[in-house]
XYZ file of C-alpha atoms in Angstrom:
562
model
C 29.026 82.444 92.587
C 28.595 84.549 95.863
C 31.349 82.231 97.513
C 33.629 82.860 94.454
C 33.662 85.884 94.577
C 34.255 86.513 98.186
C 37.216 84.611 97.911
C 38.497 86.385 95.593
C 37.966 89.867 97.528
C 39.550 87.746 100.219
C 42.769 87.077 98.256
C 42.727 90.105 96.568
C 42.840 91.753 100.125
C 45.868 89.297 100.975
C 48.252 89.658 98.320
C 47.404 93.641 98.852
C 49.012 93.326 102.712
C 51.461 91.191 101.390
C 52.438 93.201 99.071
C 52.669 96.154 101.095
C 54.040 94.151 104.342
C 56.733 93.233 102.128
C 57.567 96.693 100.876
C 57.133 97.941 104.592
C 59.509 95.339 105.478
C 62.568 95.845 103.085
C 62.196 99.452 103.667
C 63.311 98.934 107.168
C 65.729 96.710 106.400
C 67.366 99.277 104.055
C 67.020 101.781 106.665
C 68.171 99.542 109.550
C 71.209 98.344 107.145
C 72.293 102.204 106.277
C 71.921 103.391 110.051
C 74.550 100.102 110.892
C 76.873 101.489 107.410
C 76.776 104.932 108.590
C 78.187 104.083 111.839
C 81.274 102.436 110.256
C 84.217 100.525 111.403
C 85.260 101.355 115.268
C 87.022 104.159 116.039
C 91.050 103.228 116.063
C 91.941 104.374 119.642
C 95.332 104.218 120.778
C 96.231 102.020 124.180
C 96.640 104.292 126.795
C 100.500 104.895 127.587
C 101.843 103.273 124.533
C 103.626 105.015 121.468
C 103.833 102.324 119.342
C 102.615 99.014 118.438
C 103.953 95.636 116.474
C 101.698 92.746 115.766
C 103.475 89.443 115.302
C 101.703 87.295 113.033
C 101.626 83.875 111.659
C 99.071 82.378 109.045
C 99.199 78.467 110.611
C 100.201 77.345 114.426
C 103.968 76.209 115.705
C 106.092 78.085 113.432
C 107.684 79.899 116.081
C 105.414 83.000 116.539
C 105.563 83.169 119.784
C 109.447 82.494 119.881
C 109.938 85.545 118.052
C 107.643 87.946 119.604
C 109.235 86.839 122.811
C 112.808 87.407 121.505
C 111.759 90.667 119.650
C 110.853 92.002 122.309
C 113.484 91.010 124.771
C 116.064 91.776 121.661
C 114.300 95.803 121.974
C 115.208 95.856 125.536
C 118.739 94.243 125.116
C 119.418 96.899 121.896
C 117.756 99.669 123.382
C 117.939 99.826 127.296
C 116.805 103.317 127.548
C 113.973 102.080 125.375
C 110.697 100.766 127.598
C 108.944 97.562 125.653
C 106.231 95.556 126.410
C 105.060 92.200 125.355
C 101.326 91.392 124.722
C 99.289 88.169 124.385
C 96.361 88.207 122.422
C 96.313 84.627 122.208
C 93.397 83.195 124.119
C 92.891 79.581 123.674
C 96.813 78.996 123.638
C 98.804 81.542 125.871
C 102.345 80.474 125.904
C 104.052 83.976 126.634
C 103.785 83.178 130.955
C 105.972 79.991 129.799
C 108.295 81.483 127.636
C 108.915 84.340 130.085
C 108.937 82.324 133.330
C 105.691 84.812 134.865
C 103.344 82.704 136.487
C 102.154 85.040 139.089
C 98.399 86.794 138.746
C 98.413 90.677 137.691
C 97.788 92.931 140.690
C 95.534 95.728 140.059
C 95.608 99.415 140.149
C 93.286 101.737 141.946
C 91.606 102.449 138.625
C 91.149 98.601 138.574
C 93.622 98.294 136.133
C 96.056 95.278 135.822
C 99.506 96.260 136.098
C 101.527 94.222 134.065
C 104.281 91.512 134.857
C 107.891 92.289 134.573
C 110.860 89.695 133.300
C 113.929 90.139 131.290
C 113.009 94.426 131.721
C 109.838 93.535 129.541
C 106.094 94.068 130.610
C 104.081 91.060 130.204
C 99.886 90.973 129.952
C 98.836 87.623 128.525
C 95.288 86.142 129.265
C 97.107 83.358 130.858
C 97.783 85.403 133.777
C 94.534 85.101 134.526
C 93.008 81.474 134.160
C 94.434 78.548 135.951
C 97.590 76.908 134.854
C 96.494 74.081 132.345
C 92.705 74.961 132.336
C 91.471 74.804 128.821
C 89.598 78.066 127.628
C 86.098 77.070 125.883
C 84.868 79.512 124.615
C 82.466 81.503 121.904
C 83.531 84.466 120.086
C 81.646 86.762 122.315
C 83.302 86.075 125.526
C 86.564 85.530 123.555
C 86.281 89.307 121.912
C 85.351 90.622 125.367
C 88.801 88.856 126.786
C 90.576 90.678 124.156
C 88.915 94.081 125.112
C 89.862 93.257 128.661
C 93.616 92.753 127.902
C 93.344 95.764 125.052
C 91.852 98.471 127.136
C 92.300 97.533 131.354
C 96.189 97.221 131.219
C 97.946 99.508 132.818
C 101.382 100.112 130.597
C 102.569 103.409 132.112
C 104.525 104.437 129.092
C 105.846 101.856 126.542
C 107.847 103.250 123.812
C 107.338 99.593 121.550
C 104.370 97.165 122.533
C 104.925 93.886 120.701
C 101.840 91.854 120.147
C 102.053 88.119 120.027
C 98.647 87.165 117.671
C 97.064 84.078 118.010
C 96.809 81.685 113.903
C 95.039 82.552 111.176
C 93.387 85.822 110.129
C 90.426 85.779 111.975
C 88.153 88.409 115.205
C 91.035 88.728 116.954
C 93.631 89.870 113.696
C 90.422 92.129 112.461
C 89.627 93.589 116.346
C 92.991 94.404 117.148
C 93.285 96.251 113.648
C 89.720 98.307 113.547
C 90.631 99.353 117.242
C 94.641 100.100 117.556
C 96.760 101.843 115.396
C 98.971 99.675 114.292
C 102.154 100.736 112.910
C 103.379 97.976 111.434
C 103.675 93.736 111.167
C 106.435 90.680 111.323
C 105.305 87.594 109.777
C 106.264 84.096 110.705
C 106.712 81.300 108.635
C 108.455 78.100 108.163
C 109.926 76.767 105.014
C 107.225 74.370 104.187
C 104.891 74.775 101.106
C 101.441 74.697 103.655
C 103.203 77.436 106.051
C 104.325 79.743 102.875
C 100.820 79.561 101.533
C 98.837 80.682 104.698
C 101.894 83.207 105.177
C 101.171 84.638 101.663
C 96.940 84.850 102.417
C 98.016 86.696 105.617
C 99.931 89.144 103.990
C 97.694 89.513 101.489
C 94.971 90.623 104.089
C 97.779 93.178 105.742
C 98.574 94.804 102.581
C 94.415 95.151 102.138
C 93.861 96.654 105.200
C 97.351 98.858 104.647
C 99.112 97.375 107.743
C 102.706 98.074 106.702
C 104.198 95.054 106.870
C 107.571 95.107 108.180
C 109.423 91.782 106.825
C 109.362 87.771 107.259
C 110.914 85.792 109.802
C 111.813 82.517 109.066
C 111.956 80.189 111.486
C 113.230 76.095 111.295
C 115.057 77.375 107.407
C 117.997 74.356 108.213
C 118.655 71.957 110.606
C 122.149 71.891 111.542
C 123.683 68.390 111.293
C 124.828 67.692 115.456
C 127.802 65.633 113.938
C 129.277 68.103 111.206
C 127.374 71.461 111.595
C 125.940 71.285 108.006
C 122.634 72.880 107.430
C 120.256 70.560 105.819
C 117.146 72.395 104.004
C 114.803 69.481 105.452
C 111.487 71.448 104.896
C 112.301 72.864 101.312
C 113.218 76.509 100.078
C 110.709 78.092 98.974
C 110.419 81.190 101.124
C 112.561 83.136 98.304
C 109.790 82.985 95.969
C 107.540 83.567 98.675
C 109.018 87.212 99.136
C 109.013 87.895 95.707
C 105.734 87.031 95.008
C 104.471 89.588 97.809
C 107.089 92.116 97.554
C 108.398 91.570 101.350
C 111.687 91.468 102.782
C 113.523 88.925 104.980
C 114.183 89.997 108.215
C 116.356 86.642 109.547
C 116.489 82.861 108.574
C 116.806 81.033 112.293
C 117.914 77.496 111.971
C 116.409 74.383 114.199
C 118.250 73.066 116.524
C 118.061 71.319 119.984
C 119.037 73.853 122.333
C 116.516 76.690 120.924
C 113.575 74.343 121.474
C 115.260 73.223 124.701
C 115.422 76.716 126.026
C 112.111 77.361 124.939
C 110.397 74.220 126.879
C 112.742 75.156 130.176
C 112.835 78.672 130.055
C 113.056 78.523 134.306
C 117.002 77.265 134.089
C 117.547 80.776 132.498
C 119.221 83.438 133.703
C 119.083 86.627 130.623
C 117.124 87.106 127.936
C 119.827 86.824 125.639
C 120.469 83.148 127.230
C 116.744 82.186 126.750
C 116.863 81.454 123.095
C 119.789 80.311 121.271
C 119.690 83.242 118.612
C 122.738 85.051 117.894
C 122.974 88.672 119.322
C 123.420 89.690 115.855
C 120.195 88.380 114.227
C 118.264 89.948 117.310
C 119.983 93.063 116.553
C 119.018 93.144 112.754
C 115.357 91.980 113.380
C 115.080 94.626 115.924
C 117.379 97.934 114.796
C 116.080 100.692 112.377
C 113.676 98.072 110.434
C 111.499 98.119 113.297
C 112.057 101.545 114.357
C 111.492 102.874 111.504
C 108.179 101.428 111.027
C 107.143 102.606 114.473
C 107.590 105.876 113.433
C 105.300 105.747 109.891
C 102.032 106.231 111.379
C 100.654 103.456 109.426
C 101.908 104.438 106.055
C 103.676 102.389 104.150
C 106.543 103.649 102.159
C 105.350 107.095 102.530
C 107.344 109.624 100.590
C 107.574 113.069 102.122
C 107.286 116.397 100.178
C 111.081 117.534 100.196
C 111.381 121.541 99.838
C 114.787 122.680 99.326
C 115.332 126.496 100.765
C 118.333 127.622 98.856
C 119.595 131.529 99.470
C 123.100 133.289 100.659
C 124.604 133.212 104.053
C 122.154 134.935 106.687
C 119.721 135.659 103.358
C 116.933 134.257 106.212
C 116.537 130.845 104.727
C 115.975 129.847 108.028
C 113.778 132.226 109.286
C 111.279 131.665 106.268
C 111.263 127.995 107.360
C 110.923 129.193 111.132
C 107.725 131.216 109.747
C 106.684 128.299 107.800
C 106.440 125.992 110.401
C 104.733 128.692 112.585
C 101.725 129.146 110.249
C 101.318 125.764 110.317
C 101.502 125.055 113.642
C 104.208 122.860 114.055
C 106.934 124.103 116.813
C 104.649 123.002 119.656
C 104.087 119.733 118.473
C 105.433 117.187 119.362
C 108.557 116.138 117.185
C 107.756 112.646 117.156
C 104.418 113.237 115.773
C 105.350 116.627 113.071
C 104.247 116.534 109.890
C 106.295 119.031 108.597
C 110.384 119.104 109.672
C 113.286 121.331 109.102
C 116.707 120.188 108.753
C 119.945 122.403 108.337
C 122.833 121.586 105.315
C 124.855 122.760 108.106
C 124.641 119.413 109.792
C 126.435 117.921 107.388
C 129.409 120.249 107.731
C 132.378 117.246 107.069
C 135.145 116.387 109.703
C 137.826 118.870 109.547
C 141.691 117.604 109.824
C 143.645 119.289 112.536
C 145.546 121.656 110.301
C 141.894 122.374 108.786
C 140.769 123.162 112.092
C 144.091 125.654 112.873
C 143.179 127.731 109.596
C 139.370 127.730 110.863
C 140.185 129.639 113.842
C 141.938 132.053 112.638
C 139.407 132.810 109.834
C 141.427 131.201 107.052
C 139.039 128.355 105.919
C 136.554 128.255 103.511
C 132.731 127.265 104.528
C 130.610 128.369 101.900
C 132.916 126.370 99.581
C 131.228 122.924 98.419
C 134.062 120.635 99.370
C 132.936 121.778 102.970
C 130.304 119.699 103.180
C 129.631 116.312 102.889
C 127.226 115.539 99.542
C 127.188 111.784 99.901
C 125.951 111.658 103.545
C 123.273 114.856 102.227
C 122.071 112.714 99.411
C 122.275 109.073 101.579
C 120.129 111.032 104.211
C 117.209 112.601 102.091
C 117.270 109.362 99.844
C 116.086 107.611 103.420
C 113.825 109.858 104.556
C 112.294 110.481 100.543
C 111.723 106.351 101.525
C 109.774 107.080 105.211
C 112.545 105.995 106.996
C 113.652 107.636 110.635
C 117.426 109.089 110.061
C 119.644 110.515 112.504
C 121.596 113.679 111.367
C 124.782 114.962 113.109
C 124.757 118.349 114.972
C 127.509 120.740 114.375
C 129.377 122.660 116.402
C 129.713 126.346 115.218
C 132.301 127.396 118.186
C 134.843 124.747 117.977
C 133.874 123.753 113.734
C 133.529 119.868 114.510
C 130.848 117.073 114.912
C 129.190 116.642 118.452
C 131.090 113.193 119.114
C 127.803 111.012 120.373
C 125.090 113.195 120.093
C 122.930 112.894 116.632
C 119.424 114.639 116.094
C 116.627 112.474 115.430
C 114.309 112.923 112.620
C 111.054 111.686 112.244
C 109.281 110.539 108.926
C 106.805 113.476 108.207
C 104.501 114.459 105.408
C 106.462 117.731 104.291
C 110.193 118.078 105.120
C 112.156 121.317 104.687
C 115.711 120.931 103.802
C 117.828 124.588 104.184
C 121.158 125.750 103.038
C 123.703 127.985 101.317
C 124.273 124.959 98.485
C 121.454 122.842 98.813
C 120.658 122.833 95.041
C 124.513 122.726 93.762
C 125.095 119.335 93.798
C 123.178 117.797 91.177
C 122.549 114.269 92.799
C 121.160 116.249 95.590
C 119.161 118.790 93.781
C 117.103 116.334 91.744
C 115.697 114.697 94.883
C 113.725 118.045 95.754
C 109.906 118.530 94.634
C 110.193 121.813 95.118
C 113.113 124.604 94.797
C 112.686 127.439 97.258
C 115.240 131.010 96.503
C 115.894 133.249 99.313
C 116.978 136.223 97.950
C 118.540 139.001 99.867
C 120.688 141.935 98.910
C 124.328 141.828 100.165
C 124.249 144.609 102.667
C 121.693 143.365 104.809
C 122.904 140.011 104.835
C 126.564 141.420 105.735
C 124.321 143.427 108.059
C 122.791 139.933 110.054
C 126.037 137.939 109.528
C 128.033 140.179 111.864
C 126.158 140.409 114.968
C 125.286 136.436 114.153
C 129.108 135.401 114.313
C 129.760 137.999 117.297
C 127.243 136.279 119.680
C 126.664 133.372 118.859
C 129.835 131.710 117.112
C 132.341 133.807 119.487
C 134.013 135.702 116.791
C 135.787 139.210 116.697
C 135.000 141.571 114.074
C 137.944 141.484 111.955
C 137.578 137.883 111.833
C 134.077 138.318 110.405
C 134.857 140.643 107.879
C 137.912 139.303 106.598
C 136.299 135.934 106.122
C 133.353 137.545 104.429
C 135.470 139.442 102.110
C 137.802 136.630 101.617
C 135.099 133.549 101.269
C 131.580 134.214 101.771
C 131.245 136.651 99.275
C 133.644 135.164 96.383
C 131.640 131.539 97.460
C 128.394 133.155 96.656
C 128.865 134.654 93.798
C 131.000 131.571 92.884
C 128.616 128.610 93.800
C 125.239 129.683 95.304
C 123.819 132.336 93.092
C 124.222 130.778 90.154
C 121.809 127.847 91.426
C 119.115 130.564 91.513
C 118.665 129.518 88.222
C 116.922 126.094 89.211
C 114.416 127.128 91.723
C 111.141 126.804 91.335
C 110.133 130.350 93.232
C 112.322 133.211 94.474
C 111.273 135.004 97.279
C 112.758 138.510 97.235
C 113.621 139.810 100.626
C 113.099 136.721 102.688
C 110.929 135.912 105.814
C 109.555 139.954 105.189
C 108.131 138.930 102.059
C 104.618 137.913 103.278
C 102.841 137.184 100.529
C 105.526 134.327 99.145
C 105.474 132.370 102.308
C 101.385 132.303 102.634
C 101.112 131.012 99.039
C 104.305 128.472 99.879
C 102.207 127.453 103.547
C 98.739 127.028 101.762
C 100.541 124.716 98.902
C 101.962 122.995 101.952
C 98.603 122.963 103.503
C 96.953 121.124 100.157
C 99.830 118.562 100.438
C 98.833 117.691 103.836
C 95.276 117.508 103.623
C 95.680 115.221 100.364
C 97.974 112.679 101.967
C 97.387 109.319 101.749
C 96.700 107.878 105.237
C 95.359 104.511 106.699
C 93.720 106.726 109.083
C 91.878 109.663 107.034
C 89.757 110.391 109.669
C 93.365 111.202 112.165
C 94.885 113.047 109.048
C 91.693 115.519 108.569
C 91.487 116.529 111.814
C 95.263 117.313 112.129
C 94.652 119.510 108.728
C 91.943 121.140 109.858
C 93.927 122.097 112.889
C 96.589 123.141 110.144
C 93.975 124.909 108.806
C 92.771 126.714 111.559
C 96.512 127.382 113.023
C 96.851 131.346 114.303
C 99.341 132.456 111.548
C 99.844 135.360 114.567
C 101.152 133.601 117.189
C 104.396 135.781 118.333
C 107.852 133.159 118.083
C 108.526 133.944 121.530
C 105.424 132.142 122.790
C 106.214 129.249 120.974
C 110.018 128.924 122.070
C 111.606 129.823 118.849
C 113.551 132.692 120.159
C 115.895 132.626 123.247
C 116.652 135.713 125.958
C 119.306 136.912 123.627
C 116.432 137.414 120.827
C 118.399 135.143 118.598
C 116.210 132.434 116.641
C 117.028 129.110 117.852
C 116.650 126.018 115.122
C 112.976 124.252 115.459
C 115.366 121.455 114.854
C-alpha cells in the first residue's frame, strides 16, 4: 500500500515536469521561431558599381541558357558601345561562360582583394570557373556552394557596369532564391526549347518569378526548327507548343533561334573566332530585338512590373507659369538633385513635341508670321504614342526643341525614365481629346493677361533672340486669338485651377502632399527602398532656394528640370 502510493507521488511528480518541461520547451521554440521571423528575408543590396541587373534563366539544362546570356550580353555591347556590360556566372557545378568567351586566364586581384574581372568581346567576365582547374569537377554541399556564390556576388570588382547579365545555373533552387533575396533584380529572360518537358519546367519557373514579382522580361526560344542542310526548310522536330506556353503565362516572345550546325559549332570552338557577332550564328537583327528597348526598359523599372505612373497634366496660357509650378513641385519634393535615372517624379514639356516645320514654314517663323499656340503646331500622335508608353513603364526618348532656330535637335533626344508621378506641361495639353483622357489628374494655371504679356516679353528677348515688335505683333496676332481660341476653353476639364500660378502657395502644397500619398502608396517589390525614399519625400526642405539646386542660371532665368 506504502509502495503504491509512493509510486504514484513518483509519477505524479513526473508527468508534473513533463508537463511543464514541455510547456517550457515550446515556449522557446515560439520565441526562438519569432526572433528568426522578425529578422526577415536579407536585405536586397545592390552589387557595388552596377546599375542594373538581368538574370537569365532556364527551368531544365541544355536549352541554350548559356548561349543566350553570352550573346545578350555581347549583343548589349555590339548595340550599345557607349554602354559598359558585364557577364556573370552563377553557375557552379557547370561553368561554361570561360568556354564560350575564350577566358581561361585566373582573375587578378585588387588591392581591396577584389577580383577584377576578365575582358573579351568589350564584356566583363566573373564565372567561378576562373577559379578552379580546367576540368576539375566541383563537389560540393550547399554551404560551400552558397558561400561561392557570395564570393562571386560581393568580391568582384565591376567598376561601373551599366547592364550585368547573369547566366543562372537549372532549376529554381539556393542559387535562383539567393541571388533574388540579395540583388535587386530588375528583370528576367527565360529559356526554353520547344519540347513539352522544357515548356513545363519553363512555365513552374515563371510561375516562381511572377511570385516573387521579378518582372519577367520575355521567352527565348532556342532549337524552334531545324533548317533542312539540303533545301533550307525549317522542320518543327521538337513540336510547337511554346505559343500556348506564352499564353498560358501571359509572357512575350522575345526571338525563335533555329538549330543548326554552325551555331553549335561556334559554340564548341569559340577560339577560331574573331567578334562577337561571328561567335554565334544569330542574325544581327534578332540580337538587336532581344537586346533594344525590351531590355532597357526593364532595367529602368526598379523591379516593378508594368508600373503605371501618375500622369498630371499642367494646362495654363503662354508664360501663365505652368512651368514654374512644376519647377516648385519638384522642389518640395526633392527631386532636382536626384539623380534622373532614379526620379520618381518627372517633368516633360508639350513643347518637345513642337512638329517639323517646312522651309517656307520656317521663313514665316522668323519673321513672326507663324502660328505656335495653334494645335496643328504640334504633333498629337507622337504626344499620345509617348505618354501611352510611359502610362505602360516603359523608358521613352522625347525630342528637344530648338526655340532660336524653331526645329528639332537633329540627333540629340532627352531620355526619360519610368517614374512613379510624371508631370506633363503645356499651352494645349488637355485639347486633344485622345490625349486628355490619358491624364489622372487635370492641373489649370491661371494667370491674368497682363502679367503673362508682362513674362512673355523679356522671355522671347533673352532667351529666344527676338526684338520687341516681333513679340508683340505675334502676341497680338496669335498668342492671344490662340488662347482665347483653343486653351481657355479646356479650363473647363481640369480637375483644379490654380489662380495666379507658382504664387499661389496653398494650391501647390495640397497638389505636393496628394503627390506625396501617391508615392508612399506605390506598389513596390522593395517596400522597404520605397519608404525610405518617401520619408525622405517627406522630410524634403520645401525652403530650399532654386538657385542651390541648379534650377536657375546667371541670367536668373529658370532652366527646365528636364
Amino acid at each position: 500500500m506504502i509502495k503504491r502510493h509512493f509510486l504514484r507521488k513518483i509519477f505524479s511528480n513526473v508527468s508534473t515536469f513533463k508537463h511543464q518541461f514541455v510547456k517550457y520547451s515550446l515556449d522557446n521554440v515560439k520565441t526562438h521561431q519569432k526572433e528568426l521571423m522578425s529578422r526577415g528575408l536579407p536585405k536586397q543590396k545592390p552589387i557595388d558599381g552596377v546599375k542594373n541587373i538581368i538574370l537569365v534563366s532556364s527551368g531544365k539544362g541544355g536549352v541554350g541558357k548559356s548561349t543566350t546570356a553570352v550573346n545578350l550580353s555581347t549583343a548589349l555591347k555590339l548595340v550599345y558601345p557607349e554602354k559598359k556590360v558585364g557577364l556573370l556566372d552563377t553557375d557552379i557545378f557547370g561553368p561554361t561562360v570561360p568556354l564560350m568567351m575564350n577566358l581561361h586566364e585566373t582573375p587578378f586581384l585588387t588591392d581591396k582583394n577584389l577580383m577584377e574581372p576578365l575582358i573579351n568581346y568589350g564584356v566583363k567576365c566573373m564565372s567561378f570557373g576562373f577559379l578552379i582547374e580546367e576540368g576539375s569537377p566541383v563537389i560540393w554541399r550547399g554551404l560551400m556552394v552558397m558561400q561561392a556564390l557570395e564570393k562571386l556576388m560581393r568580391q568582384v570588382y565591376w567598376d561601373d557596369i551599366d547592364y550585368l547579365i547573369v547566366d543562372t545555373p537549372p532549376g529554381t533552387g539556393d542559387t535562383h532564391l539567393t541571388l533574388i533575396q540579395n540583388l535587386p533584380i530588375n528583370g528576367v529572360v527565360l529559356v526554353t526549347t520547344p519540347q513539352k518537358a522544357a515548356l513545363e519546367v519553363t512555365k513552374r519557373g515563371a510561375k516562381m518569378y511572377k511570385k516573387l514579382n521579378i518582372p519577367i522580361i520575355g521567352l527565348v526560344e532556342n532549337m524552334s526548327t531545324v533548317i533542312c542542310p539540303s533545301c533550307s526548310t525549317n522542320i518543327k522536330v521538337f513540336g510547337s507548343d511554346t505559343e500556348k506556353l506564352v499564353k498560358d503565362i501571359n509572357i512575350e516572345i522575345l526571338e525563335s533561334f533555329p538549330l543548326n550546325e554552325s551555331t553549335a559549332e561556334a559554340c564548341d570552338k569559340v577560339y577560331k573566332c574573331k567578334a562577337a557577332h561571328v561567335q554565334i550564328d544569330f542574325s544581327i537583327n534578332s540580337l538587336r530585338k532581344m537586346s533594344d528597348n525590351r531590355i532597357l526598359n526593364a532595367t529602368k523599372m526598379n523591379g516593378i512590373e508594368g508600373k503605371t505612373p501618375f500622369l498630371i497634366g499642367v494646362a495654363g496660357g503662354t508664360a501663365s507659369g505652368k512651368s514654374t509650378v512644376c519647377k516648385r513641385i519638384m522642389e518640395k519634393l526633392g527631386q532636382v538633385e536626384v539623380d534622373s535615372k532614379q526620379r520618381q517624379v518627372v517633368c516633360i514639356s508639350q513643347d518637345s513635341f513642337y512638329r517639323e516645320l517646312t522651309p517656307s514654314e520656317i521663313a514665316r517663323a522668323e519673321k513672326g508670321q507663324f502660328n505656335f499656340d495653334h494645335p496643328d503646331a504640334f504633333n498629337d500622335t507622337l504626344i499620345k504614342d509617348t505618354l501611352t508608353d510611359i502610362l505602360a513603364g516603359k523608358m521613352v526618348q522625347i525630342p528637344i526643341y530648338d526655340y532660336r532656330h524653331h526645329s528639332l535637335k537633329k540627333d540629340e533626344v532627352l531620355t526619360i525614365y519610368p517614374a512613379d508621378v510624371v508631370l506633363f506641361e503645356g499651352i494645349l495639353v488637355f485639347y486633344f481629346p485622345e490625349v486628355r483622357k490619358l491624364f489622372h489628374m487635370k492641373l489649370f494655371v491661371d494667370t491674368d493677361s497682363d502679367t503673362r504679356l508682362a513674362r512673355r516679353v523679356p522671355r522671347d528677348i533673352i532667351e529666344r533672340g527676338r526684338d520687341l515688335d516681333q513679340v508683340l505683333n505675334q502676341y497680338m496676332n496669335f498668342v492671344k486669338p490662340a488662347f482665347e481660341e483653343f486653351c481657355s476653353p479646356t479650363k473647363k476639364f481640369a480637375d483644379v485651377i490654380i489662380p495666379r500660378g507658382a504664387d499661389n502657395h496653398v494650391a501647390i502644397d495640397l497638389i505636393v502632399q496628394h503627390i506625396r500619398e501617391i508615392l508612399t502608396n506605390r506598389p513596390t517589390r522593395n517596400s522597404e527602398e520605397r519608404a525610405l525614399a518617401a520619408s525622405k519625400l517627406l522630410n524634403a526642405s520645401p525652403c530650399q532656394s532654386p538657385s542651390k539646386r541648379g534650377l536657375v542660371g546667371n541670367d536668373g532665368v529658370f532652366k527646365r528640370p528636364h
